[in-house]
Short mmCIF file of C-alpha atoms and ligand atoms in Angstrom, two decimals:
data_model
loop_
_atom_site.label_atom_id
_atom_site.label_comp_id
_atom_site.label_asym_id
_atom_site.label_seq_id
_atom_site.Cartn_x
_atom_site.Cartn_y
_atom_site.Cartn_z
CA MET A 718 0.37 0.39 -0.10
CA ARG A 719 1.53 2.91 -0.95
CA LEU A 720 0.86 5.04 2.49
CA ASN A 721 1.41 2.24 5.23
CA ASP A 722 1.01 3.54 9.30
CA LYS A 723 0.99 7.00 7.34
CA VAL A 724 0.06 10.58 9.73
CA ALA A 725 -2.56 12.44 6.92
CA VAL A 726 -4.18 15.40 8.72
CA ILE A 727 -6.13 17.00 5.75
CA SER A 728 -7.84 20.17 5.89
CA GLY A 729 -11.77 20.49 4.49
CA GLY A 730 -11.66 16.27 4.02
CA ALA A 731 -15.66 17.10 5.13
CA ARG A 732 -16.43 16.92 1.95
CA GLY A 733 -15.69 17.34 -1.75
CA MET A 734 -11.30 16.95 -3.00
CA GLY A 735 -11.05 16.57 0.90
CA ALA A 736 -13.34 13.63 1.14
CA ALA A 737 -11.69 11.95 -1.86
CA GLU A 738 -8.39 12.24 -0.73
CA ALA A 739 -9.24 11.72 2.96
CA LYS A 740 -10.52 8.24 1.43
CA LEU A 741 -7.95 7.51 -1.31
CA PHE A 742 -4.76 7.88 1.54
CA ALA A 743 -7.50 5.60 3.91
CA SER A 744 -7.47 2.65 1.15
CA GLU A 745 -3.08 3.23 1.14
CA GLY A 746 -2.97 2.51 4.79
CA CYS A 747 -2.61 6.10 5.71
CA ASN A 748 -3.99 7.37 9.21
CA VAL A 749 -6.30 9.77 7.99
CA ILE A 750 -7.14 12.39 10.30
CA ILE A 751 -9.40 14.95 9.09
CA GLY A 752 -10.28 18.52 10.22
CA ASP A 753 -13.12 20.35 8.74
CA ILE A 754 -15.81 22.82 10.80
CA LEU A 755 -18.59 20.69 8.92
CA GLU A 756 -19.02 18.36 11.80
CA GLU A 757 -22.04 16.08 10.75
CA GLU A 758 -20.15 16.10 6.88
CA SER A 759 -16.93 14.74 8.50
CA LEU A 760 -18.39 12.21 10.27
CA GLU A 761 -20.32 10.73 7.99
CA THR A 762 -17.12 11.12 6.08
CA ALA A 763 -15.20 9.14 8.62
CA SER A 764 -17.74 6.17 9.41
CA GLU A 765 -18.28 5.51 5.17
CA ILE A 766 -13.69 5.30 5.39
CA ARG A 767 -13.72 3.46 8.83
CA LYS A 768 -16.73 1.35 7.14
CA ASN A 769 -14.79 0.22 4.54
CA GLY A 770 -12.06 -1.00 6.81
CA GLY A 771 -9.99 2.86 6.96
CA LYS A 772 -8.40 5.01 9.82
CA CYS A 773 -10.16 7.77 10.48
CA THR A 774 -10.75 10.82 12.64
CA PHE A 775 -12.13 13.70 12.96
CA LEU A 776 -11.11 17.02 14.89
CA LYS A 777 -13.42 19.89 15.20
CA LEU A 778 -10.66 22.47 12.46
CA ASP A 779 -11.51 26.06 12.02
CA VAL A 780 -8.20 26.98 9.59
CA ARG A 781 -8.21 30.46 10.41
CA LYS A 782 -8.27 30.02 14.15
CA GLU A 783 -4.62 29.20 15.98
CA LYS A 784 -5.87 27.72 19.01
CA ASP A 785 -7.18 24.45 16.23
CA TRP A 786 -4.43 23.50 14.94
CA GLU A 787 -1.85 23.60 18.49
CA ASN A 788 -4.83 21.22 19.96
CA LEU A 789 -5.41 18.58 16.87
CA VAL A 790 -0.88 19.06 15.77
CA SER A 791 -1.08 17.59 19.84
CA TYR A 792 -3.86 15.55 19.56
CA ALA A 793 -1.82 13.20 16.60
CA ILE A 794 1.36 13.27 17.97
CA GLU A 795 -1.04 12.38 21.80
CA GLU A 796 -1.77 9.69 19.49
CA TYR A 797 -0.18 8.24 16.78
CA GLY A 798 3.71 10.19 17.39
CA LYS A 799 4.18 11.79 13.65
CA ILE A 800 2.69 13.57 11.30
CA ASP A 801 4.01 12.62 7.74
CA ILE A 802 1.84 14.63 5.15
CA LEU A 803 -0.28 17.92 5.29
CA VAL A 804 -3.07 18.47 2.88
CA ASN A 805 -3.68 22.53 2.99
CA ASN A 806 -6.94 21.47 1.52
CA ALA A 807 -10.02 24.13 2.46
CA GLY A 808 -10.60 26.38 0.90
CA LEU A 809 -14.03 28.79 -0.52
CA THR A 810 -15.14 31.75 -2.88
CA THR A 811 -17.18 34.03 -3.80
CA ASP A 812 -18.86 36.46 -6.08
CA GLY A 813 -17.43 39.92 -7.14
CA HIS A 814 -15.10 41.83 -8.58
CA VAL A 815 -12.28 44.09 -7.55
CA GLU A 816 -14.87 47.18 -7.65
CA THR A 817 -18.04 45.75 -5.93
CA LEU A 818 -15.21 43.70 -3.72
CA SER A 819 -15.97 44.73 0.26
CA LEU A 820 -12.32 44.39 2.04
CA ASP A 821 -14.83 42.27 4.78
CA GLU A 822 -15.81 39.65 1.69
CA TRP A 823 -11.59 40.38 0.85
CA ASN A 824 -10.32 39.86 4.38
CA ARG A 825 -12.39 36.11 4.49
CA ILE A 826 -11.69 34.95 2.05
CA MET A 827 -7.65 35.81 2.79
CA ASP A 828 -8.08 34.30 5.95
CA VAL A 829 -9.10 31.19 5.36
CA ASN A 830 -7.57 30.65 2.11
CA VAL A 831 -4.37 32.06 2.41
CA THR A 832 -3.72 32.50 6.47
CA GLY A 833 -5.46 28.93 6.91
CA VAL A 834 -2.59 27.57 4.58
CA PHE A 835 0.03 29.37 6.73
CA LEU A 836 -1.75 28.30 9.84
CA GLY A 837 -1.40 25.10 9.14
CA CYS A 838 2.19 24.73 7.84
CA LYS A 839 2.94 26.34 10.18
CA HIS A 840 1.96 23.63 13.17
CA VAL A 841 2.65 20.46 11.27
CA LEU A 842 6.81 21.75 9.92
CA PRO A 843 7.76 21.16 13.86
CA SER A 844 7.58 17.73 14.34
CA MET A 845 7.58 16.38 10.37
CA SER A 846 11.84 18.86 10.54
CA SER A 847 13.01 17.35 13.73
CA ALA A 848 11.82 13.95 12.19
CA LYS A 849 13.10 15.32 9.25
CA ARG A 850 10.36 13.48 7.06
CA GLY A 851 7.34 14.90 5.54
CA SER A 852 5.43 16.07 2.88
CA ILE A 853 3.14 19.44 3.15
CA ILE A 854 0.21 19.77 -0.08
CA ASN A 855 -0.97 22.93 -0.47
CA ILE A 856 -3.94 23.08 -3.12
CA SER A 857 -4.56 26.15 -5.24
CA SER A 858 -5.46 26.02 -8.35
CA GLN A 859 -5.31 27.30 -11.58
CA LEU A 860 -6.19 30.42 -11.52
CA GLY A 861 -3.90 30.85 -9.26
CA PHE A 862 -1.48 30.78 -12.30
CA VAL A 863 -3.83 32.69 -15.46
CA GLY A 864 -6.18 35.19 -15.06
CA ALA A 865 -10.16 34.84 -15.26
CA GLY A 866 -12.01 38.22 -15.66
CA SER A 867 -15.36 35.59 -14.04
CA SER A 868 -12.80 35.01 -11.29
CA ASN A 869 -13.14 36.48 -7.92
CA PRO A 870 -10.26 38.34 -7.73
CA ALA A 871 -9.59 37.81 -3.54
CA TYR A 872 -9.79 34.12 -5.25
CA GLN A 873 -7.00 34.64 -7.42
CA ALA A 874 -5.01 36.21 -4.95
CA SER A 875 -5.59 33.54 -2.01
CA LYS A 876 -4.41 31.30 -5.06
CA GLY A 877 -1.16 32.83 -6.09
CA ALA A 878 0.08 33.24 -2.47
CA VAL A 879 -0.94 30.00 -1.95
CA ARG A 880 1.29 28.98 -5.07
CA ILE A 881 4.36 30.68 -3.81
CA LEU A 882 3.99 30.43 -0.09
CA THR A 883 4.45 26.80 -0.97
CA LYS A 884 7.59 27.56 -2.51
CA ASN A 885 9.13 29.40 0.75
CA ILE A 886 8.37 26.57 2.43
CA ALA A 887 10.02 24.06 0.16
CA VAL A 888 13.19 25.75 -0.51
CA ARG A 889 13.25 26.45 2.98
CA TYR A 890 12.95 22.96 4.34
CA ALA A 891 14.88 20.89 1.79
CA SER A 892 17.65 19.83 3.78
CA TYR A 893 14.70 18.60 6.53
CA ASN A 894 13.55 16.05 3.99
CA VAL A 895 10.30 17.89 3.72
CA ARG A 896 8.54 18.34 1.40
CA CYS A 897 6.37 21.15 0.13
CA ASN A 898 3.56 21.48 -3.72
CA SER A 899 0.74 22.96 -4.75
CA VAL A 900 -1.69 21.31 -6.27
CA HIS A 901 -3.83 23.26 -8.99
CA PRO A 902 -6.93 22.00 -9.89
CA GLY A 903 -9.10 22.59 -12.98
CA PRO A 904 -12.88 23.02 -12.65
CA VAL A 905 -14.36 19.87 -9.86
CA ASP A 906 -17.29 18.46 -9.20
CA THR A 907 -17.40 19.27 -5.69
CA PRO A 908 -20.31 22.07 -3.63
CA MET A 909 -18.27 24.11 -4.58
CA THR A 910 -18.73 24.52 -7.99
CA GLU A 911 -22.55 23.40 -7.49
CA THR A 912 -23.89 26.94 -7.93
CA ALA A 913 -22.68 27.58 -10.80
CA ARG A 914 -22.65 23.88 -12.77
CA SER A 915 -26.61 24.07 -12.63
CA ASP A 916 -26.24 27.29 -14.49
CA LYS A 917 -26.09 25.44 -17.83
CA GLU A 918 -25.34 28.86 -20.36
CA PHE A 919 -22.24 30.03 -17.94
CA LEU A 920 -21.05 26.34 -17.72
CA ALA A 921 -21.79 26.02 -21.43
CA ARG A 922 -18.70 28.50 -21.95
CA LEU A 923 -16.18 27.11 -19.05
CA ILE A 924 -16.74 23.72 -20.78
CA ASP A 925 -15.49 25.35 -23.52
CA LYS A 926 -12.16 26.49 -21.74
CA ILE A 927 -10.65 23.41 -21.32
CA PRO A 928 -8.81 21.48 -23.85
CA MET A 929 -10.46 18.10 -22.69
CA GLY A 930 -14.16 19.22 -22.31
CA ARG A 931 -15.07 17.88 -19.26
CA ILE A 932 -14.56 18.80 -15.18
CA GLY A 933 -12.75 17.25 -13.12
CA ARG A 934 -13.56 14.60 -10.96
CA PRO A 935 -12.35 14.80 -7.14
CA LYS A 936 -10.64 11.54 -6.84
CA GLU A 937 -9.03 12.78 -10.28
CA VAL A 938 -7.10 15.48 -8.28
CA ALA A 939 -7.05 12.89 -5.42
CA TRP A 940 -4.41 10.67 -7.53
CA ALA A 941 -2.55 14.72 -8.16
CA VAL A 942 -2.45 14.23 -4.17
CA LEU A 943 -1.82 10.78 -3.58
CA TYR A 944 1.67 11.09 -5.64
CA LEU A 945 3.06 14.01 -3.62
CA ALA A 946 2.01 12.51 -0.59
CA SER A 947 4.00 9.12 -1.16
CA ASP A 948 7.14 8.15 -1.00
CA GLU A 949 7.52 7.66 -5.18
CA SER A 950 7.41 11.89 -4.91
CA SER A 951 10.94 11.74 -2.56
CA TYR A 952 12.44 14.49 -5.09
CA VAL A 953 9.86 16.46 -5.06
CA THR A 954 9.47 19.67 -3.68
CA GLY A 955 8.50 23.38 -5.12
CA ILE A 956 5.97 21.67 -8.34
CA GLU A 957 2.97 23.37 -9.37
CA LEU A 958 1.37 19.64 -9.77
CA LEU A 959 -1.62 20.90 -12.39
CA VAL A 960 -4.44 19.28 -12.45
CA ASP A 961 -6.80 20.93 -14.68
CA GLY A 962 -7.99 18.97 -17.99
CA GLY A 963 -5.10 21.26 -19.69
CA TRP A 964 -6.45 24.41 -18.99
CA VAL A 965 -3.62 25.97 -18.42
CA ALA A 966 -1.44 25.06 -21.20
CA GLN A 967 -3.03 26.88 -24.17
N1 LIG B 2454 -14.12 22.37 -7.45
C1 LIG B 2454 -13.28 23.58 -7.87
O1 LIG B 2454 -13.46 23.25 -9.43
C2 LIG B 2454 -12.14 23.61 -7.46
C3 LIG B 2454 -10.82 24.47 -8.50
C4 LIG B 2454 -9.45 24.22 -8.02
C5 LIG B 2454 -9.54 24.64 -6.88
N2 LIG B 2454 -10.47 24.26 -5.94
C6 LIG B 2454 -9.34 23.86 -4.69
O2 LIG B 2454 -9.53 22.87 -3.90
C7 LIG B 2454 -9.71 22.70 -2.86
C8 LIG B 2454 -11.00 22.01 -2.03
O3 LIG B 2454 -12.34 22.70 -3.11
P1 LIG B 2454 -14.04 21.60 -3.04
O4 LIG B 2454 -14.20 22.02 -4.46
O5 LIG B 2454 -13.45 20.20 -2.58
O6 LIG B 2454 -14.63 22.77 -2.24
P2 LIG B 2454 -15.82 22.56 -1.00
O7 LIG B 2454 -16.71 23.44 -0.91
O8 LIG B 2454 -16.70 20.99 -1.67
O9 LIG B 2454 -15.10 21.43 0.02
C9 LIG B 2454 -13.87 23.19 0.55
C10 LIG B 2454 -13.99 22.31 2.71
O10 LIG B 2454 -13.06 23.17 3.27
C11 LIG B 2454 -13.55 23.31 4.09
N3 LIG B 2454 -14.20 24.58 5.04
C12 LIG B 2454 -13.72 25.99 4.72
N4 LIG B 2454 -13.39 26.87 5.44
C13 LIG B 2454 -12.90 26.57 6.58
C14 LIG B 2454 -12.96 25.74 7.37
N5 LIG B 2454 -12.22 28.15 8.18
N6 LIG B 2454 -11.36 25.89 7.98
C15 LIG B 2454 -11.89 24.41 7.56
N7 LIG B 2454 -12.61 24.02 6.96
C16 LIG B 2454 -13.24 24.55 6.61
C17 LIG B 2454 -15.11 23.09 4.47
O11 LIG B 2454 -16.09 22.67 5.16
C18 LIG B 2454 -15.27 21.75 3.02
O12 LIG B 2454 -15.66 20.71 3.85
C19 LIG B 2454 -10.42 24.25 -2.07
O13 LIG B 2454 -8.98 24.59 -1.89
C20 LIG B 2454 -10.13 24.63 -3.98
O14 LIG B 2454 -10.32 26.17 -3.66
C21 LIG B 2454 -10.88 23.62 -6.20
#
C-alpha cells in the first residue's frame, strides 16, 4: 500500500476533494485525520471510511484559528507520535469583481485560503523537521496561474499566494527532507462549484475553455495529491502540479 502506516492531516476533508483524498489515502493504509468546521459531514465521511476498513478520525478545525491547529497537532502527536502528511485543502470562494468586492469579503477569503494554509504549515513543520520527514501539499487552483475575468479577485490572489508560499517552504525545509508542493485543480465537480454548474450557459462556457472538454472529478485530483503524499515523489519539492484538463496549457 502506498501510504502504509503514515499519518495524514487533511483540512477541509468533510466533503468535496478533501473527502476524496481522505478516502483514497485511507484505502492506501494511511491513518487519516480530517479537520473541518462541518461536523456532520466530517463524521459521515470518517464513518464511511471506517466501514470500508480504513482508519479515520475527525477533529473540529477552523483553519483560521491558531488554537485549533495547536490542538489538532497535539492530538496527532499524542495518538500517533508523528504527522507524515499535511494536505492544506480547506478553501472557499465568493462572487464579485475588484470594484464591487467589500474589504470584509476580501479578508474572509484571504483568512481561510491563505492564513489557514500558513497556520497549517507553521504548526505541522516543527514535528516534520525534527523527524526529518514530511510532505505538505497545498491546494491552490489553476486560477493561481492565470487570470479569469469571471473569477473573484480575492480567490485568484489567494491561490497565487499559496503557490509562492509553497515554494518558500519547499526551499527552506528541503534540507530537513520535508517536501512542499502545490496542486492546481481546474474546475471540479464538488459542492463548491454546484451553483455555477447548475447554470447551464455558464457551464457550457466553462467547458468550452477546457481542452479536455469536461470538468474534473474529485478522485482525479486525489490521485495527484496521493502521488505527492507518497514516497514515490521523494525527490519532488516546490512543484506546481496542474490537474486542469489542459486549461493552463493553451
Ligand atoms: N472545486 C473546484 O473546481 C476547485 C478548483 C480549484 C481549486 N479548488 C480548491 O480545492 C479545495 C477544495 O475545494 P472543494 O471544491 O472540494 O470545495 P468544497 O466547498 O466542496 O469543500 C471545502 C471544504 O473546506 C472546508 N472549509 C471551509 N472553510 C473552512 C475553515 N475555515 N476551516 C476548516 N475547513 C473549512 C469546508 O467545510 C469544506 O468541507 C479548495 O481549496 C478550493 O479552493 C477547487
